[in-house]
Amino acid sequence: MIKSQEQRGSYLVSIYTIDITPDMKNAALTFAKNIILTDNQYSRLLPEEIQASPNVEEQQKIEIQRTYMGKLGELAFAKFLFESGKRVNTDGMLDIYEGQTNVDSFDFITQNGHTVDVKTGFRSIHTRLLVNIEQFDRHPKDYYVAVKIDAADVDPRKKLVDWQNVPRAHIMGYAEYGFLYKYAPIYDFGEGPARWRYYNALLGIDRLLKEF
């Protein structure tokens, strides 16, 4: 784990870089393929141009990629907590639940029972923490952590990246539910309306780390 620092307003905030291991990639990709190809994934909003495509295989690739990267983000955050000396319950992180009404995201729980959801970006154009408004309203969490994975585009038009060329993840910071509810704007960046905040405007993760 590598620690760096970034100036955010009047605060100096720590960002942590986590190495992604082959085991993490294999576990996340197996999970993603199983959940998508067996129709157990919650139906998420695809980009408009992908929705309109009759190519089911292309649609599945996009859904697998999103689920894969999301799970990698969760695994990277779990590794960050472990390497920070924290012990959290990760049972169920790779479990698959029957039915498309069950989302695949995993909640981390702090010592005082607060819920933490990890939101993952993975393309160079991803600069914001995004929380889909439907998830935000129906399944609110106390905190939202932003993880940014280094990935290389292979087809920008289709928004696809090289799934194996993902060497690192960066723990960018977090936002509280109450703050996002009051102050975060809502905008559709192509995959449905979402509340958002720039990575460089998030709270430093060290503050949340104390709750674990």
Short mmCIF file of C-alpha atoms in Angstrom, two decimals, residues 128-212:
data_model
loop_
_atom_site.label_atom_id
_atom_site.label_comp_id
_atom_site.label_asym_id
_atom_site.label_seq_id
_atom_site.Cartn_x
_atom_site.Cartn_y
_atom_site.Cartn_z
CA ARG A 128 -16.54 11.65 -9.85
CA LEU A 129 -18.17 9.61 -7.14
CA LEU A 130 -21.52 8.63 -8.66
CA VAL A 131 -24.50 7.16 -6.78
CA ASN A 132 -27.42 6.11 -8.93
CA ILE A 133 -30.45 8.05 -7.71
CA GLU A 134 -32.69 4.96 -7.55
CA GLN A 135 -30.17 3.16 -5.34
CA PHE A 136 -29.61 6.33 -3.30
CA ASP A 137 -33.33 6.74 -2.57
CA ARG A 138 -34.37 3.09 -2.18
CA HIS A 139 -31.27 1.65 -0.52
CA PRO A 140 -29.47 4.52 1.23
CA LYS A 141 -26.11 3.93 2.91
CA ASP A 142 -24.47 6.02 5.60
CA TYR A 143 -21.24 6.50 3.67
CA TYR A 144 -20.12 6.19 0.04
CA VAL A 145 -16.46 5.42 -0.65
CA ALA A 146 -14.87 6.24 -4.01
CA VAL A 147 -12.34 3.81 -5.46
CA LYS A 148 -10.62 4.56 -8.77
CA ILE A 149 -9.08 1.63 -10.65
CA ASP A 150 -6.32 2.13 -13.20
CA ALA A 151 -7.57 0.57 -16.43
CA ALA A 152 -6.75 0.93 -20.12
CA ASP A 153 -9.40 1.55 -22.77
CA VAL A 154 -9.61 -1.00 -25.57
CA ASP A 155 -12.76 0.38 -27.20
CA PRO A 156 -13.73 3.86 -25.99
CA ARG A 157 -16.80 3.89 -28.24
CA LYS A 158 -18.18 0.84 -26.45
CA LYS A 159 -16.72 1.97 -23.11
CA LEU A 160 -14.74 -1.25 -22.78
CA VAL A 161 -11.40 -1.57 -20.98
CA ASP A 162 -8.76 -4.28 -20.73
CA TRP A 163 -10.09 -6.39 -17.89
CA GLN A 164 -6.70 -7.90 -17.02
CA ASN A 165 -4.69 -4.68 -17.24
CA VAL A 166 -5.87 -3.32 -13.90
CA PRO A 167 -2.77 -3.18 -11.71
CA ARG A 168 -3.84 -0.71 -9.03
CA ALA A 169 -6.76 0.86 -7.21
CA HIS A 170 -6.80 4.22 -5.45
CA ILE A 171 -8.90 4.93 -2.36
CA MET A 172 -9.95 8.47 -3.26
CA GLY A 173 -12.12 9.40 -0.27
CA TYR A 174 -15.74 9.31 0.79
CA ALA A 175 -18.95 11.29 1.23
CA GLU A 176 -21.68 11.09 3.84
CA TYR A 177 -25.27 10.36 2.85
CA GLY A 178 -26.60 13.50 4.51
CA PHE A 179 -24.16 15.72 2.65
CA LEU A 180 -24.97 14.16 -0.73
CA TYR A 181 -28.69 14.44 -0.04
CA LYS A 182 -28.45 18.15 0.75
CA TYR A 183 -25.74 19.37 -1.57
CA ALA A 184 -24.84 16.90 -4.34
CA PRO A 185 -26.34 17.75 -7.74
CA ILE A 186 -28.20 15.16 -9.80
CA TYR A 187 -27.17 14.57 -13.39
CA ASP A 188 -27.42 11.81 -15.99
CA PHE A 189 -23.94 11.03 -17.29
CA GLY A 190 -25.33 8.40 -19.66
CA GLU A 191 -26.33 5.61 -17.28
CA GLY A 192 -29.26 7.16 -15.46
CA PRO A 193 -29.59 10.08 -13.02
CA ALA A 194 -27.05 10.04 -10.21
CA ARG A 195 -25.91 12.22 -7.36
CA TRP A 196 -22.28 13.12 -7.87
CA ARG A 197 -19.23 14.77 -6.38
CA TYR A 198 -15.73 15.18 -7.79
CA TYR A 199 -13.06 12.91 -6.35
CA ASN A 200 -10.96 15.94 -5.42
CA ALA A 201 -13.80 17.31 -3.29
CA LEU A 202 -14.33 14.20 -1.14
CA LEU A 203 -13.46 13.79 2.53
CA GLY A 204 -10.18 12.00 3.24
CA ILE A 205 -10.56 8.29 3.91
CA ASP A 206 -8.50 8.52 7.13
CA ARG A 207 -11.49 10.09 8.84
CA LEU A 208 -13.75 7.15 7.99
CA LEU A 209 -11.01 4.63 8.76
CA LYS A 210 -11.28 5.55 12.44
CA GLU A 211 -14.81 4.10 12.54
CA PHE A 212 -13.64 0.59 11.67
#
